[in-house]
Short mmCIF file of C-alpha atoms in Angstrom, two decimals:
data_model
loop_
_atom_site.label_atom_id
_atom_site.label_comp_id
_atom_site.label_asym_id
_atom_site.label_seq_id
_atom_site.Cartn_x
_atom_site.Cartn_y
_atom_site.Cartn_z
CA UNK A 6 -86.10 -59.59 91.55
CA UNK A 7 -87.76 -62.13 89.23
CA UNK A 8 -86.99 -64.86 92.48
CA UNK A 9 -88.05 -62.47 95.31
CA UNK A 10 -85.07 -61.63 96.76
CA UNK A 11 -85.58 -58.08 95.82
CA UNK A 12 -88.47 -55.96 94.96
CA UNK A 13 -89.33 -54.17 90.99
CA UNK A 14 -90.93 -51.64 92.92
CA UNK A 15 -89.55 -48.89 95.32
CA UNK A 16 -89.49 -51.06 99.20
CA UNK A 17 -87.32 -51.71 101.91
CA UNK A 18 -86.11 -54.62 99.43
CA UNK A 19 -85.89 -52.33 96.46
CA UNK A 20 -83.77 -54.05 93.88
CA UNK A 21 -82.64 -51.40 91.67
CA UNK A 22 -80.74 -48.89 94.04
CA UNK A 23 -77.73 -46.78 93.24
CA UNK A 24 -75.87 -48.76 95.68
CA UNK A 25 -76.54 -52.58 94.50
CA UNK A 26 -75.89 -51.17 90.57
CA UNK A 27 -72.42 -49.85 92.06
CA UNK A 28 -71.69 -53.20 93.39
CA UNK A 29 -72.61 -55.07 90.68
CA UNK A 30 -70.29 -53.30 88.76
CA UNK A 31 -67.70 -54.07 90.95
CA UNK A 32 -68.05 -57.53 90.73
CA UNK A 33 -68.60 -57.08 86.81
CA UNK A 34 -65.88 -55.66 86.23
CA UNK A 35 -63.60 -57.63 88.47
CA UNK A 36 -64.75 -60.91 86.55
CA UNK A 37 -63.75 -59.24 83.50
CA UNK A 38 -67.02 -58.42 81.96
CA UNK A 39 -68.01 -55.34 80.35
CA UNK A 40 -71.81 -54.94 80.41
CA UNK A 41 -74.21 -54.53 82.84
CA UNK A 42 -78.38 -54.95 82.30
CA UNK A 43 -80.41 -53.34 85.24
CA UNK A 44 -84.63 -53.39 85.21
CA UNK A 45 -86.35 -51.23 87.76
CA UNK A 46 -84.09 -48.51 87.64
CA UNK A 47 -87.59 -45.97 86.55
CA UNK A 48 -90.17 -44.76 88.28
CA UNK A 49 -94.12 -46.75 87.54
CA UNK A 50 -92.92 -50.28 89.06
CA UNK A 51 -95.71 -51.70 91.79
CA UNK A 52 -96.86 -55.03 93.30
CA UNK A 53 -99.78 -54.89 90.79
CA UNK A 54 -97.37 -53.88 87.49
CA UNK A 55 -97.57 -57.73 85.98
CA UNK A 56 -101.31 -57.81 85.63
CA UNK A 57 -103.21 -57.29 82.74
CA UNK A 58 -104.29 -53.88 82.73
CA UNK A 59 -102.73 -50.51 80.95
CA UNK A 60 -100.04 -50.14 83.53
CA UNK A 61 -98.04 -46.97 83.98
CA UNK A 62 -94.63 -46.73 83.47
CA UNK A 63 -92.25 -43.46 83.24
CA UNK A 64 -89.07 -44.33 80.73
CA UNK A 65 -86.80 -41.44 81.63
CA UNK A 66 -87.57 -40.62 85.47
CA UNK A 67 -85.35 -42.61 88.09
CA UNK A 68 -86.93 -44.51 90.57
CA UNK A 69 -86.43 -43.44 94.30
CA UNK A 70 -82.82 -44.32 95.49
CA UNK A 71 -81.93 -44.95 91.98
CA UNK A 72 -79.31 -42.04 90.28
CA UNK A 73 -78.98 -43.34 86.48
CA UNK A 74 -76.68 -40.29 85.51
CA UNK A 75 -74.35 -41.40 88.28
CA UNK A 76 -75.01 -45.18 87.81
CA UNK A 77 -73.85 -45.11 83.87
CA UNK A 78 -70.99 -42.71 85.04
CA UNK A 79 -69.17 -45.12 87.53
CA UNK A 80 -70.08 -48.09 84.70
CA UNK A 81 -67.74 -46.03 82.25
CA UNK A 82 -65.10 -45.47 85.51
CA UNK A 83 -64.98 -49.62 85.14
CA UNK A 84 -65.36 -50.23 81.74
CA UNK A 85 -68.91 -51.57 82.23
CA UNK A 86 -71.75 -50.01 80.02
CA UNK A 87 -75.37 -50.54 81.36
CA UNK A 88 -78.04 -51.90 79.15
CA UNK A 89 -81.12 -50.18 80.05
CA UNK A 90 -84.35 -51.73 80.36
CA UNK A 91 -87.97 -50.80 79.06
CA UNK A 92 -90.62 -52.65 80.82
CA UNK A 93 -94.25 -51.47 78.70
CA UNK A 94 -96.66 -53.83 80.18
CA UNK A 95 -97.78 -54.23 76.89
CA UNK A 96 -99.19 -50.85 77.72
CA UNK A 97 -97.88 -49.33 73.73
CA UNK A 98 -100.06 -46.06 73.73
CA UNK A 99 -97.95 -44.67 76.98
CA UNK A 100 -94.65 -46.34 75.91
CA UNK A 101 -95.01 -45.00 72.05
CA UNK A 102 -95.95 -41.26 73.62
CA UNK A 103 -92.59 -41.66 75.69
CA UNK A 104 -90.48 -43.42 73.38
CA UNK A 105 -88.45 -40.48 71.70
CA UNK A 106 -87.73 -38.84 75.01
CA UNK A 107 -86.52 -42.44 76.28
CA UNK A 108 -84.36 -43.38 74.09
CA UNK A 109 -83.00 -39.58 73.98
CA UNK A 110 -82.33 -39.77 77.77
CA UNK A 111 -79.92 -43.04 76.66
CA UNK A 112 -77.80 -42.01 73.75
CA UNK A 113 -77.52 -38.74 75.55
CA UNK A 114 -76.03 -41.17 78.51
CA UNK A 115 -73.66 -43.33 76.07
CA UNK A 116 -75.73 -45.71 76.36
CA UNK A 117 -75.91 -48.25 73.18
CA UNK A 118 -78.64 -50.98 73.83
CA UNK A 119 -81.96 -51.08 75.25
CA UNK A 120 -84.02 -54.27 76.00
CA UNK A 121 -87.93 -53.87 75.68
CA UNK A 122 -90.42 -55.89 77.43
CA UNK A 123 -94.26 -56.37 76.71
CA UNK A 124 -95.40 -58.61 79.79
CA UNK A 125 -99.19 -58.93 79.13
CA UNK A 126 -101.14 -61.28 77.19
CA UNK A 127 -102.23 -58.88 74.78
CA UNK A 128 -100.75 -55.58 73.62
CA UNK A 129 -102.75 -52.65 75.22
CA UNK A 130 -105.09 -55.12 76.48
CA UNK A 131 -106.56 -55.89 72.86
CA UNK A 132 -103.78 -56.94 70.79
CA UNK A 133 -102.24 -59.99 69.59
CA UNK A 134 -98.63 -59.87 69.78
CA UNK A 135 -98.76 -61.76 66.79
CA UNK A 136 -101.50 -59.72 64.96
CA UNK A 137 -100.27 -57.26 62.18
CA UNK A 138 -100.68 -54.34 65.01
CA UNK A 139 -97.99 -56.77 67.17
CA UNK A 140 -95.99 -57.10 63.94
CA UNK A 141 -96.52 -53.36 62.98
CA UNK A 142 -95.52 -51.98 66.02
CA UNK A 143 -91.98 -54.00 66.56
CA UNK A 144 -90.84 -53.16 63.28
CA UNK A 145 -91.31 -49.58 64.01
CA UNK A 146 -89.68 -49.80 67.60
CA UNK A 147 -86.73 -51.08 65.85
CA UNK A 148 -86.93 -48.15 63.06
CA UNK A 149 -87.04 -45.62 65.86
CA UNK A 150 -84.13 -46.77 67.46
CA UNK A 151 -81.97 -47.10 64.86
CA UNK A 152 -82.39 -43.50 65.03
CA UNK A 153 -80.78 -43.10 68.44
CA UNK A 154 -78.08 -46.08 67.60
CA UNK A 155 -79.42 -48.22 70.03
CA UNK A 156 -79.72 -52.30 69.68
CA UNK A 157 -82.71 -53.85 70.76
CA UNK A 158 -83.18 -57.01 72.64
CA UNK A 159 -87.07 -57.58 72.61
CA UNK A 160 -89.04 -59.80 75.53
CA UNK A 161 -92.52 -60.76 75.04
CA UNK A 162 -92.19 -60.04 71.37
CA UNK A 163 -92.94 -61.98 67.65
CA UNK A 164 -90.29 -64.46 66.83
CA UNK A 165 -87.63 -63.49 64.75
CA UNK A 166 -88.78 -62.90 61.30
CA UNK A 167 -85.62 -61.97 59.30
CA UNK A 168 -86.19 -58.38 59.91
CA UNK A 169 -82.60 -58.27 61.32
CA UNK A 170 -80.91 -58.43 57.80
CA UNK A 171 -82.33 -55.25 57.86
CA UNK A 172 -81.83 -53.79 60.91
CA UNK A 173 -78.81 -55.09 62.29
CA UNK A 174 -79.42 -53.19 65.53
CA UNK A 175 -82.11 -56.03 66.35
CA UNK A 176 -79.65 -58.33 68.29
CA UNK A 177 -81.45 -61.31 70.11
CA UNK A 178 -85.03 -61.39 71.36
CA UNK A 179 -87.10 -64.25 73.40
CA UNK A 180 -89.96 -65.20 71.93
CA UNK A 181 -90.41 -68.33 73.75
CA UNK A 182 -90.51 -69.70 77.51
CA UNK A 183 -87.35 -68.16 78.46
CA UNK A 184 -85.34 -69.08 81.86
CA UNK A 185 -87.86 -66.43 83.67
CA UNK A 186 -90.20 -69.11 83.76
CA UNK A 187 -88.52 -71.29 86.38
CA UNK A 188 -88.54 -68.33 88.58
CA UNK A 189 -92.16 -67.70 89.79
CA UNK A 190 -93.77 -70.92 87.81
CA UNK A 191 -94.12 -74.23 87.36
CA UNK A 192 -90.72 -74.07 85.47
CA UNK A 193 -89.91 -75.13 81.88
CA UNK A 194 -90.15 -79.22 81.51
CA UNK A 195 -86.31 -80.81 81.26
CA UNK A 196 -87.50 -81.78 77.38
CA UNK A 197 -87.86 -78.13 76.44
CA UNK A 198 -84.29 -77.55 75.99
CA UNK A 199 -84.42 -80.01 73.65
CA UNK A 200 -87.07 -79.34 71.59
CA UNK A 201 -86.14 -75.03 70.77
CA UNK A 202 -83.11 -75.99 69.02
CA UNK A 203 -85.67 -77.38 66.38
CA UNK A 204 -88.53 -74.86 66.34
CA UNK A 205 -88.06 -71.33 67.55
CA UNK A 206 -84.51 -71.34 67.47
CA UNK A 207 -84.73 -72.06 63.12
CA UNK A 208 -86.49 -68.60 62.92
CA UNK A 209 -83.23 -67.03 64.91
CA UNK A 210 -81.56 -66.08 68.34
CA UNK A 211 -83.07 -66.51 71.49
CA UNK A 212 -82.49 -64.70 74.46
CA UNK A 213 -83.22 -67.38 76.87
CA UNK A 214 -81.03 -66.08 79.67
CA UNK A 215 -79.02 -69.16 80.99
CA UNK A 216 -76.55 -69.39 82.86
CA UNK A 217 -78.12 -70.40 86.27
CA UNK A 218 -75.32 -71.63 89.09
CA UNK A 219 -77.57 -72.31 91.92
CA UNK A 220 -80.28 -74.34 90.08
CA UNK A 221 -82.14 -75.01 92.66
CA UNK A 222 -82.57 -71.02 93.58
CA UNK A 223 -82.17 -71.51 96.99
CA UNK A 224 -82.93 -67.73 97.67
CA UNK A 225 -86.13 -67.46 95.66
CA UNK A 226 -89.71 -68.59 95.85
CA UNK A 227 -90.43 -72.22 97.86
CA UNK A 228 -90.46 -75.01 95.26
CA UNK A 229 -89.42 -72.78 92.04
CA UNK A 230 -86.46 -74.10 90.51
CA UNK A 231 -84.51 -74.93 87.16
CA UNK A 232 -85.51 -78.32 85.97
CA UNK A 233 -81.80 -79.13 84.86
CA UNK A 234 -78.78 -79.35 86.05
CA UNK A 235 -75.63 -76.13 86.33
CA UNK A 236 -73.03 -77.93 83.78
CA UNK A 237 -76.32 -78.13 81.56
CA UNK A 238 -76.70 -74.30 82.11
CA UNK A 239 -73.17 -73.74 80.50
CA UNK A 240 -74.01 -76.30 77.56
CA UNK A 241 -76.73 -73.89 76.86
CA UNK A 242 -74.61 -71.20 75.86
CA UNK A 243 -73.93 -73.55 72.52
CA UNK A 244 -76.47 -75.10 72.03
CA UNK A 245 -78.95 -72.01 72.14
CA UNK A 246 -77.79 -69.26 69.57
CA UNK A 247 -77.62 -65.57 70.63
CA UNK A 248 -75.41 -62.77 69.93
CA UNK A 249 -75.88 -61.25 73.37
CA UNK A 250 -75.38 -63.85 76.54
CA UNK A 251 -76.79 -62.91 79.81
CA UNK A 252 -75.24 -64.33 82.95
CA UNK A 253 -78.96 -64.68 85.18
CA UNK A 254 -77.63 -65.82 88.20
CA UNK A 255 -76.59 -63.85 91.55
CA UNK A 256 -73.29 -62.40 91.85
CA UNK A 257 -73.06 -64.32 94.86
CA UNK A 258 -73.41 -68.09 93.52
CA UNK A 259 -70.57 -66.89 90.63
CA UNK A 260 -68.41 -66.22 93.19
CA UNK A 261 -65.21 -68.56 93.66
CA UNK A 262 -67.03 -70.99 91.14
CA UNK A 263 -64.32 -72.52 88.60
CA UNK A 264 -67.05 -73.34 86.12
CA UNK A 265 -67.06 -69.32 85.86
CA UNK A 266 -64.52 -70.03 83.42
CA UNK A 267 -66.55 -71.32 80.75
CA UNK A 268 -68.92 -68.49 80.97
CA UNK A 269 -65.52 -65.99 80.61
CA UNK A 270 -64.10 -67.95 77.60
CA UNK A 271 -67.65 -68.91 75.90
CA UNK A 272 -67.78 -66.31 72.86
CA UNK A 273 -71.95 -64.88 71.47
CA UNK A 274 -70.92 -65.23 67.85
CA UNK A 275 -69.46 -68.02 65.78
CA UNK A 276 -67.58 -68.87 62.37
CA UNK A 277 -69.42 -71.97 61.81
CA UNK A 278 -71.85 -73.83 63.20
CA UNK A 279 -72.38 -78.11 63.42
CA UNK A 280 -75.05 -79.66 64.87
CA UNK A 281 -73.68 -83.34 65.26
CA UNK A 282 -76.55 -85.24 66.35
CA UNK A 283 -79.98 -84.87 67.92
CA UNK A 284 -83.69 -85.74 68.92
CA UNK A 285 -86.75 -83.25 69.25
CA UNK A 286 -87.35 -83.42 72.67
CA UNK A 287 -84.69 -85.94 74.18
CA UNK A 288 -81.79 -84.20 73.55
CA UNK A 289 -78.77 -81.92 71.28
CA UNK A 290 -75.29 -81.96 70.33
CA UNK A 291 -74.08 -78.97 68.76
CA UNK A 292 -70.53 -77.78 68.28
CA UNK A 293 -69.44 -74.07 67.10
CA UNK A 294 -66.31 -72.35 65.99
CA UNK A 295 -65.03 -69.10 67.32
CA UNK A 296 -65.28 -66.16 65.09
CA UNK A 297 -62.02 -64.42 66.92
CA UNK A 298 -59.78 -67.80 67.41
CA UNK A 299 -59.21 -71.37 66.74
CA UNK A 300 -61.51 -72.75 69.25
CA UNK A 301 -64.27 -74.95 69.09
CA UNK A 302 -66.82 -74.82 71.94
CA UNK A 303 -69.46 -77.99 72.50
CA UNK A 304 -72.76 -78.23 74.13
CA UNK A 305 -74.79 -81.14 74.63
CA UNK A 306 -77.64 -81.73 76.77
CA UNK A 307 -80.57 -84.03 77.58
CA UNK A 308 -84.22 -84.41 78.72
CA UNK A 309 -85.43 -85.84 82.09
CA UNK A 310 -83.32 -88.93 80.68
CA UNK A 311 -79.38 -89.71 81.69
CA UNK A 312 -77.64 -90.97 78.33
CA UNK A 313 -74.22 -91.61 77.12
CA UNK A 314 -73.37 -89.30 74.05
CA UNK A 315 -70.20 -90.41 72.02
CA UNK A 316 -68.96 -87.39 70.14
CA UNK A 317 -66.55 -87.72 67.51
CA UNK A 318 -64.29 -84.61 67.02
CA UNK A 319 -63.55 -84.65 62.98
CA UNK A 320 -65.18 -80.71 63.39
CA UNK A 321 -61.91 -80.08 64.30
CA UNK A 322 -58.66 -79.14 62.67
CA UNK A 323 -56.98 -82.31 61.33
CA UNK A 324 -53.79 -80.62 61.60
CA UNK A 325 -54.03 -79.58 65.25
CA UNK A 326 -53.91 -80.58 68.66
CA UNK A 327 -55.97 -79.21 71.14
CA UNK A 328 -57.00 -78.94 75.18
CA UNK A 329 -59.99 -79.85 75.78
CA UNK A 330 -61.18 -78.37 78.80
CA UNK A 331 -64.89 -79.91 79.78
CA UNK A 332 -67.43 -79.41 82.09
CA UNK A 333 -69.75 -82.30 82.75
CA UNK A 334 -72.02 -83.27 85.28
CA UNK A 335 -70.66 -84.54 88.40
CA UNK A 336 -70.70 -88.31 89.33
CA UNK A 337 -74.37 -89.01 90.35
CA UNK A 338 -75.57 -85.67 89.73
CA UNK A 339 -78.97 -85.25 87.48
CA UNK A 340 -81.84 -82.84 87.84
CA UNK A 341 -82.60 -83.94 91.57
CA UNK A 342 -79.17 -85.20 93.10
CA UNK A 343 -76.74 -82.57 93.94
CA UNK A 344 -77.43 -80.68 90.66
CA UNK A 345 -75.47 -77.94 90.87
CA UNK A 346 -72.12 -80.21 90.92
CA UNK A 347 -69.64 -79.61 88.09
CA UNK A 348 -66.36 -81.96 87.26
CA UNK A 349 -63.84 -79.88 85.59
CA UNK A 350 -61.59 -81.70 83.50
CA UNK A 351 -58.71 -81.49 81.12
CA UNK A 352 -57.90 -83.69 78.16
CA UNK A 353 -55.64 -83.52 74.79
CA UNK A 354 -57.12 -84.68 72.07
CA UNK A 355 -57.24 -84.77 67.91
CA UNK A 356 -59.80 -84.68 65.38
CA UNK A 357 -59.47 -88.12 64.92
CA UNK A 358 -60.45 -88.65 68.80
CA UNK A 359 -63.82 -89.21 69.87
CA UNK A 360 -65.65 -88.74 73.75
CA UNK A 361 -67.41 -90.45 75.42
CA UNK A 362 -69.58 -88.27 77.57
CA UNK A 363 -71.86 -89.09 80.07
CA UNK A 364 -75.23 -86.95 80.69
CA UNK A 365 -77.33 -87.03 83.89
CA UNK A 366 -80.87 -86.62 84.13
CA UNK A 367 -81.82 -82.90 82.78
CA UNK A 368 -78.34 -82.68 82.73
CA UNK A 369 -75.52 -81.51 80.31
CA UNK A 370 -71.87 -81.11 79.38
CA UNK A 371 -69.69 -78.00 78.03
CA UNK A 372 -66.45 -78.07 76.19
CA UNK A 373 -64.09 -75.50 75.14
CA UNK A 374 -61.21 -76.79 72.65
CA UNK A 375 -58.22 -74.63 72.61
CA UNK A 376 -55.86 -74.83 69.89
CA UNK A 377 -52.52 -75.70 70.71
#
């Protein structure tokens, strides 16, 4: 929806049908996934709904064509639970009149986790986001659904101010120019991947939303695009922190793609953390251990710049020997030559090793190290 392909709103091109949910289930579930996040399924969306204005938005009526009861029932048929969606439009007066029957209507469902959007530049047109209203009002979203055990993922919201030591149903939020903006915009600059890592990201998780295949979004809007390359999309998912992962792309440009490995192997949450080198703006190296194994993962990724990273692997257990299975730009790929190219390769190697890794322009490698 965000590229075009498919309409927020009830239209020929509606987005959010019974039907399209069921199928991405199917393909959910068949890649071995278990969750499924679907915005548009209620009734308020319109051509209009992004503008700045108190927009109208119902939280627990379906939208034409759209059966949520049955949706969430063939989700639990496949072992896939949906994440629900709450778009406000920064529009807080109607959403905080609707919010108890809302979040009802899910834990009523089985449903566990909501994410909350507040598209708008000010909250109810008046608002800072910021402002002690903004800060007010997200503390007591995540109060409220505590109540209802639901985890929030907020959009559009304060960065992360601790709060989640005391709410641990506050998973991830945004807070930042997240992937959406390379949708419908101008797109986020190759050098702003590299400069989160050292400002919003020290405040907490980001949901940034990588995980883009076709980077050049061949189906969306004429001239939008990522500014990076696809094996810097999986270096993402290590180099930006966040306890819930989204994969953003199109069923369609996962499908038959080995580098859908990564993204099946590449855990949210981590034992340990080591970020081995860096530069604010030109580019990260970050490695993390698996809270559930002996693996290591690696990200590392640059600016509009191609670079050689040498990486040495003493992170690793001395006493071990592992696989390490990378995914690295292709030869001659960067941000505007064939970016969406991935070489898949395997390598043993020891903690005493080190890599040599090339980098193309906006580009990026990913490695998972498996214990052997």
């Amino acid at each position: 929806m965000h590229i075009g392909k498919y309409s927020f709103w009830e239209s020929p091109i509606q987005g959010a049908t019974t039907k399209h949910a069921e199928e991405y289930i199917d393909f959910t579930a068949k890649e071995g996934f278990h969750h499924l996040l679907i915005e548009g399924w209620n009734k308020g969306w319109t051509p209009a709904w992004y503008e700045n204005k108190m927009h109208m938005f119902s939280f627990t009526k379906s939208a034409d064509n759209f059966d949520l009861e049955k949706v969430v029932e063939y989700g639990k048929k496949n072992d896939v639970a949906l994440i629900g969606y709450h778009e406000t439009g920064s529009n807080l007066i109607n959403y905080l009149k609707e919010v108890d029957d809302a979040f009802a209507l899910y834990k009523k469902l089985g449903m566990h986790s909501v994410k909350i959007g507040h598209v708008g530049s000010k909250l109810n047109m008046k608002e800072n986001h910021f402002g002690q209203f903004g800060v007010d009002y997200f503390r007591y979203i995540l109060e409220k659904a505590a109540q209802y055990d639901l985890a929030v993922l907020y959009h559009e919201s304060i960065k992360d101010t601790g709060e989640r030591r005391t709410f641990p149903n506050m998973v991830s939020r945004e807070a930042a120019r997240g992937q959406e903006y390379n949708a419908w915009s101008e797109g986020n600059p190759p050098n702003h991947l590299t400069i989160i890592p050292f400002t919003r990201l020290l405040s907490g998780p980001m949901d940034f939303t990588p995980g883009i295949f076709d980077v050049e979004v061949k189906q969306g809007y004429p001239g939008k695009r990522v500014h990076g390359t696809t094996a810097q999309q999986l270096a993402l998912y290590v180099t930006i922190y966040a306890p819930i992962q989204m994969m953003a792309d199109l069923p369609e440009n996962y499908e038959g793609k080995p580098a859908l490995q990564f993204l099946k192997d590449v855990p949210t949450d981590w034992e340990d953390t080591k970020v081995l080198e860096g530069k604010i703006g030109e580019y990260i190296t970050t490695a993390r251990k698996d809270r559930n194994s002996a693996d290591w993962f690696l990200g590392t990724i640059t600016n509009e710049k191609a670079r050689d990273v040498n990486v040495s692997l003493s992170f690793l257990d001395k006493n071990a020997t592992y696989e390490a299975q990378i995914y690295a730009d292709a030869e001659g790929t960067d941000e505007t030559h064939n970016p969406s190219a991935v070489a898949i390769s395997k390598k043993t190697v020891k903690a005493s090793d080190k890599l040599k890794l090339h980098l193309g322009g906006a580009g990026g490698t990913a490695i998972r190290f498996k214990k052997l």
